[in-house]
mmCIF file of C-alpha atoms and ligand atoms in Angstrom:
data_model
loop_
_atom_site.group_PDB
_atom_site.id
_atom_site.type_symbol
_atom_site.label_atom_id
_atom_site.label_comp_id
_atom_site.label_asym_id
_atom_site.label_seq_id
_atom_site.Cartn_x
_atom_site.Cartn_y
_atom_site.Cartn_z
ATOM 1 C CA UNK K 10 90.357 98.872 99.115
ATOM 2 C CA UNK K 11 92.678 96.162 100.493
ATOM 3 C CA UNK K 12 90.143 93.051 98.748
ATOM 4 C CA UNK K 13 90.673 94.639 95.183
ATOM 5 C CA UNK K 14 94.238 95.168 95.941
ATOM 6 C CA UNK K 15 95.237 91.713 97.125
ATOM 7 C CA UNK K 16 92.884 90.457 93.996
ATOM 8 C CA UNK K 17 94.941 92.860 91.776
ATOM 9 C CA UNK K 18 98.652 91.578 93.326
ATOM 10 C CA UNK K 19 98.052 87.742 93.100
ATOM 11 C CA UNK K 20 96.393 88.891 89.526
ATOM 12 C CA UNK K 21 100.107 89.981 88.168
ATOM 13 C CA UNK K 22 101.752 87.442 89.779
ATOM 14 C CA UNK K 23 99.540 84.682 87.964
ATOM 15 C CA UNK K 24 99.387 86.326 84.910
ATOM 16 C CA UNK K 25 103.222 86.450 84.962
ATOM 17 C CA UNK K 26 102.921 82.197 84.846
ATOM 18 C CA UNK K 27 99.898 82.043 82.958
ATOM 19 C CA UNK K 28 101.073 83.613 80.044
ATOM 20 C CA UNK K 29 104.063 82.066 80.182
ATOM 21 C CA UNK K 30 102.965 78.215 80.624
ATOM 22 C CA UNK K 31 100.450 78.935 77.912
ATOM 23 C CA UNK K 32 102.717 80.818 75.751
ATOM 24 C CA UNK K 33 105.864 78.694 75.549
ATOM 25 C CA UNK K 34 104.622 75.593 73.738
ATOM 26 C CA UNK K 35 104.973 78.150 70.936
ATOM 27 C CA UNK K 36 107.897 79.936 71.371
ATOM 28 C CA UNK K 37 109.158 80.558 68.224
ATOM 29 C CA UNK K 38 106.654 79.933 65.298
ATOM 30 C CA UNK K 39 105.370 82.168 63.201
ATOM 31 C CA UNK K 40 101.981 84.404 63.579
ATOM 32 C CA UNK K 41 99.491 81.798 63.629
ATOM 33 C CA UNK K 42 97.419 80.527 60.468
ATOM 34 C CA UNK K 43 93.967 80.297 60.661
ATOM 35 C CA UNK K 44 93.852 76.790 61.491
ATOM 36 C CA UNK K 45 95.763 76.918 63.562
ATOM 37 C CA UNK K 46 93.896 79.981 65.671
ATOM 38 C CA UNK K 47 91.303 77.411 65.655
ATOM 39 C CA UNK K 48 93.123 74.802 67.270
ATOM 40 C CA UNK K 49 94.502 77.051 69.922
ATOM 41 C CA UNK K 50 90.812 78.399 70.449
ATOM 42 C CA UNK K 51 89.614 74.742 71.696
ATOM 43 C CA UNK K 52 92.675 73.729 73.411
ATOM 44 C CA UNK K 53 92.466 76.851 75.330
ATOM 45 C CA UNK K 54 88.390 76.383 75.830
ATOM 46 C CA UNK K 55 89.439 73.314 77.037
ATOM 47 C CA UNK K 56 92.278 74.359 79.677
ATOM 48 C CA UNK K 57 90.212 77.501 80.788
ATOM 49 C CA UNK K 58 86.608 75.499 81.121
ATOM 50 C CA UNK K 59 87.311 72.088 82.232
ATOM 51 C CA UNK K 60 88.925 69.211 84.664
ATOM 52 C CA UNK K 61 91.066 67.199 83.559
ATOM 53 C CA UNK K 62 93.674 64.753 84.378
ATOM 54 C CA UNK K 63 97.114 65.891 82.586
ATOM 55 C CA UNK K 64 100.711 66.575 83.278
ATOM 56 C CA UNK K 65 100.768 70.518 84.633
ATOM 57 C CA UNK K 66 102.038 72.599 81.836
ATOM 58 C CA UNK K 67 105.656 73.878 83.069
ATOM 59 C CA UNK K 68 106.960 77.749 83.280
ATOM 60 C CA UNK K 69 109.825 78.736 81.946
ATOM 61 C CA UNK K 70 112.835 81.306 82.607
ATOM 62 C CA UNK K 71 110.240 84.270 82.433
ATOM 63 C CA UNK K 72 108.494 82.877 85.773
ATOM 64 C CA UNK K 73 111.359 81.486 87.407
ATOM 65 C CA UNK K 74 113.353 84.503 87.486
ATOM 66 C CA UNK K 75 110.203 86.721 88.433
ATOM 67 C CA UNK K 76 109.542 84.130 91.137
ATOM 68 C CA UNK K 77 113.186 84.741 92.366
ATOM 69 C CA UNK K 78 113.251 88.120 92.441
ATOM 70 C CA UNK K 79 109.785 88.243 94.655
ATOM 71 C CA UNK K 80 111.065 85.609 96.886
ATOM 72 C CA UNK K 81 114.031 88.148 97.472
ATOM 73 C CA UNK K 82 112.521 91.082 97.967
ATOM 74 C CA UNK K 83 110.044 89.468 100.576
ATOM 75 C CA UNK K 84 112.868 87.619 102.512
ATOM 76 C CA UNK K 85 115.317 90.381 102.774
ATOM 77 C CA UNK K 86 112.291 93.350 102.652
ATOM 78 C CA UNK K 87 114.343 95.112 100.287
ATOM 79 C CA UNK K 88 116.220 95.478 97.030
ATOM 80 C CA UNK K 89 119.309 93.186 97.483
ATOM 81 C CA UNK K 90 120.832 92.467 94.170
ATOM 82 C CA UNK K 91 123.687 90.313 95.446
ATOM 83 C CA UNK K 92 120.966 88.543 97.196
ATOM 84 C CA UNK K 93 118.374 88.526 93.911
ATOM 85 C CA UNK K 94 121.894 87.324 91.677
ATOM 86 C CA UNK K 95 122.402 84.115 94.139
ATOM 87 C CA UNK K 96 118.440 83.346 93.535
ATOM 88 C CA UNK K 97 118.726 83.623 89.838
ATOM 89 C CA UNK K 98 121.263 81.330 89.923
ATOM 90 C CA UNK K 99 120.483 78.715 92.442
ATOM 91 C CA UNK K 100 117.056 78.381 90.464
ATOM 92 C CA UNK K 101 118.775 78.115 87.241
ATOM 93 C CA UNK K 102 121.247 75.314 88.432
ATOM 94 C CA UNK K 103 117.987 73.842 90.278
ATOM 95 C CA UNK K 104 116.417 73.234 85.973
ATOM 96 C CA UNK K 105 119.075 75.070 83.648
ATOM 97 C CA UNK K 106 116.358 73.316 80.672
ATOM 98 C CA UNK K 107 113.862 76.289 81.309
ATOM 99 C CA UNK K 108 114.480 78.271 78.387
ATOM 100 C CA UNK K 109 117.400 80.499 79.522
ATOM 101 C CA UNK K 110 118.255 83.540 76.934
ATOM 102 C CA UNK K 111 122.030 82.581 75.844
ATOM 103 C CA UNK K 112 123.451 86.153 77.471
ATOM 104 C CA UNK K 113 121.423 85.209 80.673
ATOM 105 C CA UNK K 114 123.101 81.883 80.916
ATOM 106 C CA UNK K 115 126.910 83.472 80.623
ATOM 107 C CA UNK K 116 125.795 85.441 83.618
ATOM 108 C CA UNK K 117 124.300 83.013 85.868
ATOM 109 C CA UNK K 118 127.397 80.439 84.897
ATOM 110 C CA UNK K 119 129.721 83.862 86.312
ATOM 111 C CA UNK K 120 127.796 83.881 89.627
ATOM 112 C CA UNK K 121 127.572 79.809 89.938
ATOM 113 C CA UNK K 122 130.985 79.924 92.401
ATOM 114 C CA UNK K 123 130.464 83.421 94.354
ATOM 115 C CA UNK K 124 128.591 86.539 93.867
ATOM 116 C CA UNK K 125 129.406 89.578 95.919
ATOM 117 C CA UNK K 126 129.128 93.313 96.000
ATOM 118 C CA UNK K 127 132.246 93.321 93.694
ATOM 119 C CA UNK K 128 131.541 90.895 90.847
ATOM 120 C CA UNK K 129 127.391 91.100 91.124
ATOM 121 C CA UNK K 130 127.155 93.942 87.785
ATOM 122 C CA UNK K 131 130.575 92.431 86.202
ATOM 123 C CA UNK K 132 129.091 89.324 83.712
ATOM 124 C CA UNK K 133 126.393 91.734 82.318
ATOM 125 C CA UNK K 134 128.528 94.680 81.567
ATOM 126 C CA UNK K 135 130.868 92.707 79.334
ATOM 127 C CA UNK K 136 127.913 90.540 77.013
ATOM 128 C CA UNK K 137 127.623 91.802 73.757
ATOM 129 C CA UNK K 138 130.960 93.392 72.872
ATOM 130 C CA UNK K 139 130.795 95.569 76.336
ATOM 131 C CA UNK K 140 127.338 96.809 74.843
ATOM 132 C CA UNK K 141 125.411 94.763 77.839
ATOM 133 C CA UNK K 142 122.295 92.554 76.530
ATOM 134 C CA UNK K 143 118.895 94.208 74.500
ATOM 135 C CA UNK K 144 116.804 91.607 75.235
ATOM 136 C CA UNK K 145 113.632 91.144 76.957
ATOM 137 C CA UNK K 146 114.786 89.544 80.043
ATOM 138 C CA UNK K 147 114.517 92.715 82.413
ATOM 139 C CA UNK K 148 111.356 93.188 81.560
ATOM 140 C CA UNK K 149 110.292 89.834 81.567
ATOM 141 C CA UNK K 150 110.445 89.233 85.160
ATOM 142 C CA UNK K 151 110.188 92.889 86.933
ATOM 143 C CA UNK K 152 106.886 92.580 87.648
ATOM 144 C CA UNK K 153 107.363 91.982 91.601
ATOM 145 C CA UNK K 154 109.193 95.684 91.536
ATOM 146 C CA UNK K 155 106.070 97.772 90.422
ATOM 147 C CA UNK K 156 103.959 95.441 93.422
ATOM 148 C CA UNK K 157 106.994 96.580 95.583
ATOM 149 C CA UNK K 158 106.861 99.843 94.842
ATOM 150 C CA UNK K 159 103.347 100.134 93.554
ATOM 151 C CA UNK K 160 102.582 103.567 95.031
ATOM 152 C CA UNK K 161 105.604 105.495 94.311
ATOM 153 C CA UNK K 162 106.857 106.129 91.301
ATOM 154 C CA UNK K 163 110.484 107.300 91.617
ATOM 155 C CA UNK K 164 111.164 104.200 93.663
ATOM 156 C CA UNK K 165 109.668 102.002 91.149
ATOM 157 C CA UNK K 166 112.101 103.713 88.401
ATOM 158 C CA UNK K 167 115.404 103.299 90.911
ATOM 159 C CA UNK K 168 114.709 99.833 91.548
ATOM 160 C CA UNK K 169 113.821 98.742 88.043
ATOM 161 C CA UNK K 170 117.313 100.396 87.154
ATOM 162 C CA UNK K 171 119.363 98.106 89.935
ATOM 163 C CA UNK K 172 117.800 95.041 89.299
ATOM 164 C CA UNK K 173 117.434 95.424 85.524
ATOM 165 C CA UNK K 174 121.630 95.974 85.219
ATOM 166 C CA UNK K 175 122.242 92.827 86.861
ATOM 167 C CA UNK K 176 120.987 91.330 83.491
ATOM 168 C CA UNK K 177 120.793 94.010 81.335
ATOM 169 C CA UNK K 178 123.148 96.768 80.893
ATOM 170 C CA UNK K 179 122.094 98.130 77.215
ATOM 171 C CA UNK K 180 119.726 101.351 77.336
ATOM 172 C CA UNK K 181 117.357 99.149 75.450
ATOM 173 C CA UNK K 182 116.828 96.754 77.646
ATOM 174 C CA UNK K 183 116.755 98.797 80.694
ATOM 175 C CA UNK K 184 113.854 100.940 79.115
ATOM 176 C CA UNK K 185 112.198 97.656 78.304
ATOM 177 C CA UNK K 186 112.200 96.975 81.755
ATOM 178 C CA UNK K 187 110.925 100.529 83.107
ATOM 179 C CA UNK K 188 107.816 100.712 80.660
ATOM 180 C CA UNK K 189 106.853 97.152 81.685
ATOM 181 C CA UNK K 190 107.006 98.512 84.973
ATOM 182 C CA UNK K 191 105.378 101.493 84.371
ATOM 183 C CA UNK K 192 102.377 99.486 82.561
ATOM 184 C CA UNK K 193 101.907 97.672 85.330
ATOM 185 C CA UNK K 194 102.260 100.084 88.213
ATOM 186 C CA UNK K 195 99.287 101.769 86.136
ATOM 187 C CA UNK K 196 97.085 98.597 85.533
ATOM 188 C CA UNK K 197 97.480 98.795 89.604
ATOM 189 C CA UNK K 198 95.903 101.742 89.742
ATOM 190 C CA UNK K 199 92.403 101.532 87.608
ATOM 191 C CA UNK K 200 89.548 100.004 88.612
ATOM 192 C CA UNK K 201 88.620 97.128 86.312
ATOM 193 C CA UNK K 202 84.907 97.973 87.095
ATOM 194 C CA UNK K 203 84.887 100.722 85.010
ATOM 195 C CA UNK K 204 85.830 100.663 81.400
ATOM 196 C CA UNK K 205 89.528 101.174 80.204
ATOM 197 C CA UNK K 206 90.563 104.753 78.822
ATOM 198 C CA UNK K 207 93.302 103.221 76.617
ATOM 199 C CA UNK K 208 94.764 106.212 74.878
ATOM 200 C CA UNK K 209 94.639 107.721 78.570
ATOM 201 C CA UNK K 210 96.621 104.693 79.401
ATOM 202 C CA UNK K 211 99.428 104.891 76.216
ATOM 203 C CA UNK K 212 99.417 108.962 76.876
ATOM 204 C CA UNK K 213 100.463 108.077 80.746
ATOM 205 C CA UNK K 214 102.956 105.686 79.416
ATOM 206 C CA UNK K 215 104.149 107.839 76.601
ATOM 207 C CA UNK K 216 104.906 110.700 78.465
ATOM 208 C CA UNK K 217 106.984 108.949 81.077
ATOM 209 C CA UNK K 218 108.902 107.765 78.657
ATOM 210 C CA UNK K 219 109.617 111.210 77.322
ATOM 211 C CA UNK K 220 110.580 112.471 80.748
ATOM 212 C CA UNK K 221 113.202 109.628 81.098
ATOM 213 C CA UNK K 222 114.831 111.505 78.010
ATOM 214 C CA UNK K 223 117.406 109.438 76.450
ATOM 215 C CA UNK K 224 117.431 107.879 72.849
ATOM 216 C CA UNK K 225 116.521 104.197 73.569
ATOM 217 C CA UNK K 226 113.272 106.084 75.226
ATOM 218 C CA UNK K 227 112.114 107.742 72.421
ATOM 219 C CA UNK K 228 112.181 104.537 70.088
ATOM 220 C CA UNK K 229 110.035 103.395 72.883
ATOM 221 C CA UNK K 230 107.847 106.639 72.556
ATOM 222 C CA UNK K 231 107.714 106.119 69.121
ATOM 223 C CA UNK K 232 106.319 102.593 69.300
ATOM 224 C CA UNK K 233 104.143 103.749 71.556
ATOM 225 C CA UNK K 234 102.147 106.152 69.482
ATOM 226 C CA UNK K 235 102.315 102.929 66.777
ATOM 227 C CA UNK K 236 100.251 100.958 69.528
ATOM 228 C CA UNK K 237 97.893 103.858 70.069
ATOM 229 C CA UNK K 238 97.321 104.091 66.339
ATOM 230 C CA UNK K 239 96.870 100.238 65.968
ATOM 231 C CA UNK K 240 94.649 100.167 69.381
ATOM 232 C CA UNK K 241 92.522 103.422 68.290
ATOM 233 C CA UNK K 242 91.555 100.896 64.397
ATOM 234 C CA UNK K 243 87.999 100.114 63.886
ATOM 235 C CA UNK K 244 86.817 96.283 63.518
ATOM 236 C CA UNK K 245 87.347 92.853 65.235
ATOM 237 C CA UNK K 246 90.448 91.904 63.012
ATOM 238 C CA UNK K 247 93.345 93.711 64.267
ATOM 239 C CA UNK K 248 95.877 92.383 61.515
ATOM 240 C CA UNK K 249 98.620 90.574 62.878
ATOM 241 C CA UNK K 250 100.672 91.003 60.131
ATOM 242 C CA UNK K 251 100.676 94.564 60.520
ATOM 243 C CA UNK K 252 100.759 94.760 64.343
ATOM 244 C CA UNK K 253 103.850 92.133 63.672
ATOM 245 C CA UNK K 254 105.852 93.928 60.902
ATOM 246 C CA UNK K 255 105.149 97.432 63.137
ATOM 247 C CA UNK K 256 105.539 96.502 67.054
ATOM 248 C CA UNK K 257 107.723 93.192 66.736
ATOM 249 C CA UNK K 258 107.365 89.764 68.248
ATOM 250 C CA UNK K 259 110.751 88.900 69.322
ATOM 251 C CA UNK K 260 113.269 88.569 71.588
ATOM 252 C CA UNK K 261 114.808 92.157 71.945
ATOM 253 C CA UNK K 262 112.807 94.127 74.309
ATOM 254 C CA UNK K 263 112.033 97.140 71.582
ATOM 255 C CA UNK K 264 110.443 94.544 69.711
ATOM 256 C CA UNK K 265 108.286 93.058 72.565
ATOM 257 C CA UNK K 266 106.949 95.264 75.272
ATOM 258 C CA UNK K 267 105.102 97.660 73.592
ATOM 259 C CA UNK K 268 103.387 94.457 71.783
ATOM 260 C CA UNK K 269 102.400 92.925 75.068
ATOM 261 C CA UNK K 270 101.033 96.305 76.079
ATOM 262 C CA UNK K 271 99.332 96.097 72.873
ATOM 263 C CA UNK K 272 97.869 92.936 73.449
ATOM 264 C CA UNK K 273 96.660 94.095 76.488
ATOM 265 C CA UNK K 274 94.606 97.598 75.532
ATOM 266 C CA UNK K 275 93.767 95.832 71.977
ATOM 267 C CA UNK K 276 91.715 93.199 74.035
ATOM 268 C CA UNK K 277 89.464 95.386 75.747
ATOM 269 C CA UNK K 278 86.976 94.500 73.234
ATOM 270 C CA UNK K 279 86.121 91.793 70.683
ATOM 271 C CA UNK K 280 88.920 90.035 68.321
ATOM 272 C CA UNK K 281 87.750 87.669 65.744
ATOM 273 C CA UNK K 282 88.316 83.956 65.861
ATOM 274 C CA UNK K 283 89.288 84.376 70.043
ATOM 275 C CA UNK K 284 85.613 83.459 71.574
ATOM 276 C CA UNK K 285 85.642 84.314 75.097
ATOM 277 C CA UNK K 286 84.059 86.642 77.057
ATOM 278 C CA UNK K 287 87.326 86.991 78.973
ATOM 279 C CA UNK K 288 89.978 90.392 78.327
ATOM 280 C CA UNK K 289 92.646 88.474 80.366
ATOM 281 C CA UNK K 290 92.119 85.250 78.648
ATOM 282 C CA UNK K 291 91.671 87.219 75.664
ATOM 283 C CA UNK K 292 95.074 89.020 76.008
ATOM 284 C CA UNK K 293 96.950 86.066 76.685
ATOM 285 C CA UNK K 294 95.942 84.150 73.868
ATOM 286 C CA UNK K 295 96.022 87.490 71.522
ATOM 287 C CA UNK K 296 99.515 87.529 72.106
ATOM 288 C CA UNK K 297 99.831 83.538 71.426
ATOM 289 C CA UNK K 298 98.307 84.242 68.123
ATOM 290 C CA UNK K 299 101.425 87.169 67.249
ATOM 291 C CA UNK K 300 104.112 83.785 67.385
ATOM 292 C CA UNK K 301 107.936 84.964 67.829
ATOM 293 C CA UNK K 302 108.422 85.146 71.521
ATOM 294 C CA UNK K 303 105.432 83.919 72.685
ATOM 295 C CA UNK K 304 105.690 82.498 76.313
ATOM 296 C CA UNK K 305 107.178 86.319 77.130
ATOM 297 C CA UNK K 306 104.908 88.504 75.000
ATOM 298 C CA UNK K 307 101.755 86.489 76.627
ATOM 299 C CA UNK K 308 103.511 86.813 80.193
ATOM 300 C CA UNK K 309 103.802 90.587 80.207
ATOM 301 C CA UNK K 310 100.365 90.739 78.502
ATOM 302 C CA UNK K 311 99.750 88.543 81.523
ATOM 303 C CA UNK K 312 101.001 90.452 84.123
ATOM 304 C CA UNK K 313 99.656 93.672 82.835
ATOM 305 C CA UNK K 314 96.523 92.296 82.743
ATOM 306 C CA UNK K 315 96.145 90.519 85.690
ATOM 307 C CA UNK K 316 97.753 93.898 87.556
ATOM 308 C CA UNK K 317 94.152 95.355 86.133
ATOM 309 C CA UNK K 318 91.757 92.774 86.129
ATOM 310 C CA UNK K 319 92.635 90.537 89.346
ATOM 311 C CA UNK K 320 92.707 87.522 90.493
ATOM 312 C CA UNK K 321 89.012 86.706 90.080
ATOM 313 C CA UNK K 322 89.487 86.875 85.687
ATOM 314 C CA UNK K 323 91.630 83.463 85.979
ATOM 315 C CA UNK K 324 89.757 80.564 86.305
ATOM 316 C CA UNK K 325 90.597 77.328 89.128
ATOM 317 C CA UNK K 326 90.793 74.645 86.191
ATOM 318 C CA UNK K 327 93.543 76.604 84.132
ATOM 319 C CA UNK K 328 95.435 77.499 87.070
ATOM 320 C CA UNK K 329 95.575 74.018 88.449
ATOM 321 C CA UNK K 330 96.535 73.026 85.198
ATOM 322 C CA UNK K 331 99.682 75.018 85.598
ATOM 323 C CA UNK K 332 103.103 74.347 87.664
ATOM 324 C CA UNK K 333 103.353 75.641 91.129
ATOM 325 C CA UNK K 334 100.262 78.379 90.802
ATOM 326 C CA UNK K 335 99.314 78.393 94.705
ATOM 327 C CA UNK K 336 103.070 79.452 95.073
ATOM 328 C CA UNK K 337 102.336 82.173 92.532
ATOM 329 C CA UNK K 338 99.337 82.913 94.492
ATOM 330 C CA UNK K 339 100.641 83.356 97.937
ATOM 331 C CA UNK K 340 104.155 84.990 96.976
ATOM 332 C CA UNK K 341 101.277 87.863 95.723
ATOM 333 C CA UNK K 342 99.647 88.017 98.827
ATOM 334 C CA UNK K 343 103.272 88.391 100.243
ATOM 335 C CA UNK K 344 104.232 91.391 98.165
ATOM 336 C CA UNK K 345 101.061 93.070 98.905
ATOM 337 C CA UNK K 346 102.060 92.552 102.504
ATOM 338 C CA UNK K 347 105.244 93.757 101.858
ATOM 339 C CA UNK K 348 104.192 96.668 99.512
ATOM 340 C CA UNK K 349 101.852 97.925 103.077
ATOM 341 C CA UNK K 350 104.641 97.825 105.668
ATOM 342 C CA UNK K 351 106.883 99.707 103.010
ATOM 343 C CA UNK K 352 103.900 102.700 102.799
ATOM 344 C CA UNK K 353 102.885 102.773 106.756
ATOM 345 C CA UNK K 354 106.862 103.011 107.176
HETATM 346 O O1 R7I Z 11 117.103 88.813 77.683
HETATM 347 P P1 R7I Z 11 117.312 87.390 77.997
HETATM 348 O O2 R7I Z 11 117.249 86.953 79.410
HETATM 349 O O3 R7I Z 11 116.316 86.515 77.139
HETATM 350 C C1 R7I Z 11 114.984 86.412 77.465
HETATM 351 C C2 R7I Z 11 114.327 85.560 76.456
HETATM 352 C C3 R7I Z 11 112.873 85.356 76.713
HETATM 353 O O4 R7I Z 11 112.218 85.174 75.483
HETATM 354 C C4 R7I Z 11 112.840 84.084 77.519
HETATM 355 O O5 R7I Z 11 111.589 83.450 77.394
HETATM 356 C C5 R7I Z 11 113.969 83.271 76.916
HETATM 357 O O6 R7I Z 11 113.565 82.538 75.812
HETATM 358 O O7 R7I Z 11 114.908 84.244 76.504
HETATM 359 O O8 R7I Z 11 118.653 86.844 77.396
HETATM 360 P P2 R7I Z 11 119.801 87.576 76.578
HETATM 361 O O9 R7I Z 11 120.697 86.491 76.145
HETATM 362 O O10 R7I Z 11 120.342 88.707 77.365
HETATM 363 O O11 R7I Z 11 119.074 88.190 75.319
HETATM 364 C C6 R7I Z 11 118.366 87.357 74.446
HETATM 365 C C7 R7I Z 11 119.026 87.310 73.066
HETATM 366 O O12 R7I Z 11 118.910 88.574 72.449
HETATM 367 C C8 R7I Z 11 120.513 87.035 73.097
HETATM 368 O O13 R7I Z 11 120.795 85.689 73.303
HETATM 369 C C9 R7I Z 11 120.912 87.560 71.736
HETATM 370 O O14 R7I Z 11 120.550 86.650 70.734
HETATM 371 C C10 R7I Z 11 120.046 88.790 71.609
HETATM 372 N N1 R7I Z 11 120.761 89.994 72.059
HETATM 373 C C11 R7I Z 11 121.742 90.600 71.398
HETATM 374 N N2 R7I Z 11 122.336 90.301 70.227
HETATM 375 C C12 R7I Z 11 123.306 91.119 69.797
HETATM 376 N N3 R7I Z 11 123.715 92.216 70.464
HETATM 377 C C13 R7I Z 11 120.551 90.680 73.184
HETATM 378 N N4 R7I Z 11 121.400 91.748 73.262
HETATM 379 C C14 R7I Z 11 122.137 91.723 72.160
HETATM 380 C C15 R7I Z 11 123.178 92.581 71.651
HETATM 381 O O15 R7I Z 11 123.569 93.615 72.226
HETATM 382 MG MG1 MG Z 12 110.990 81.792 78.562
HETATM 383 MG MG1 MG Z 13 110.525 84.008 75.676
#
């Protein structure tokens, strides 16, 4: 069904910039109090509901490396990661004030004279003491590979791989990047008309981690069956203190992606003190709520989302109230375009 499909591309590529232009005012704090739940309830009633005038709420990093890595793959109609490395870079000297991860910004500042097929996997390799970054930044903006690759799953996993060690060389962040992937290949998948198996969807997830086979993959695994166990808990107050002392809310992608996927599955259904009838919106500001990394947490909870819910869940006042969302928008409809020539080829 090409209508649900295109709804279901431009979905992850919004909730990519959703999540992060509504997440990154908080980047940083700690879980939310109660009060302050509240005052993130109406300003987000507010931004989802109504018109108004107001500077657009910027994205950060997250977006604009996601946005480069799209605009790559639909200009050269394939993985080019000396071509993806001069994007990352051109868009960071464009606004270096988005928000860059510290390891990230070595990297880009290595590729600002030349990048070629020699030097392109060089910067990362060294960060960290020759252990290559953990951190959340491969998985932060693959989501144009699974909408690339969205119907085959060994492709998805290559790609991911190439693109993520650009960036990110440690096993950590790599698998970051391939469950991320995985999560959203799957949201691609399901039809949001009928109601979400989640331990279905953490089984799926789990066990592809456990074919990948190495040791970073079964911390992920192991996290994994913590979300299921967290999901699978009776009541509308899923305790954030819990779900942040167990999953993690920062930085390093072990301690983030399985708690976006979390946010995800854990709004299917009712939270307390987040009144909307919304999952995506729901999700998004679910994840707000965990503090730490909160523009990326709510991005991948974003893109997840939007991957199963579509287009249709986001509503025309918040997305006008965000930068550069018809971009967003259209570079979907482009990888969907993209996504068809690669399967008729
Ligand atoms: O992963 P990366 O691009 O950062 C993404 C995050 C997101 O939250 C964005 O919104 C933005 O705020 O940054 O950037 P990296 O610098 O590769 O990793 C992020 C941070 O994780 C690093 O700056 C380090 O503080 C830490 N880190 C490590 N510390 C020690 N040893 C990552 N890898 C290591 C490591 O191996
Ligand atoms: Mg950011
Ligand atoms: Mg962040």
């Amino acid at each position: 069904d090409t209508a649900l499909l295109k709804n279901k591309f431009r979905g992850t590529m919004l909730g990519v910039l959703i999540g992060d232009c509504l997440g990154s005012p908080y980047e940083g704090l700690e879980k939310l109090s109660r009060l302050k739940k509240t005052v993130l309830q109406r300003k987000h009633d507010k931004l989802w509901e109504t018109k108004f005038r107001e500077p657009v709420m910027t994205y950060t990093d997250d977006s604009a490396m996601t946005r480069a890595l799209a605009e790559s793959l639909i200009e050269k109609r394939d993985l080019d990661i000396v071509d993806v490395a001069q994007r990352f870079a051109k868009s960071y000297y464009e606004n270096p004030d988005r928000g860059y991860g510290a390891g990230t910004i070595t990297i880009l500042k290595q590729w600002k004279e030349h990048v070629d097929e020699t030097n392109v996997k060089i910067p990362a390799k060294n960060l960290f003491d020759g252990l290559g970054s953990y951190g959340n930044g491969g998985a932060m903006k693959i989501a144009p590979v699974p909408l690339f690759a969205y119907n085959n799953y060994d492709k998805l996993l290559h790609y991911v791989k190439e693109v993520t060690k650009i960036t990110h060389t440690h096993e950590l962040g790599i698998n970051g990047a391939i469950l991320q992937a995985i999560a959203i290949q799957q949201s691609l998948h399901l039809n949001p008309s009928e109601e979400l198996n989640v331990s279905n969807f953490v089984d799926n997830l789990i066990s592809k981690m456990d074919k990948i086979g190495d040791d970073s993959s079964q911390l992920y695994k192991e996290r994994l069956s913590i979300v299921k166990n967290l999901v699978s808990e009776e009541g509308d107050d899923p305790n954030e203190e819990r779900v942040v002392q167990e999953l993690g809310n920062s930085i390093r992608a072990l301690e983030s992606v399985p708690t976006a996927i979390f946010c995800f599955l854990r709004a299917q259904r009712r939270i307390r003190r987040i009144r909307t009838d919304n999952p995506l919106r729901r999700a998004i500001q679910y994840a707000i709520t965990l503090g730490g990394d909160t523009d990326t947490i709510a991005s991948m909870a974003g893109a997840i989302a939007g991957a199963f819910y579509g287009y249709e869940k986001f509503s025309i006042q918040l997305l006008s109230h965000c930068e550069e969302w018809e971009l967003f928008r259209e570079i979907g409809d482009k990888m969907l375009d993209l996504a068809m020539s690669q399967i008729n080829k």
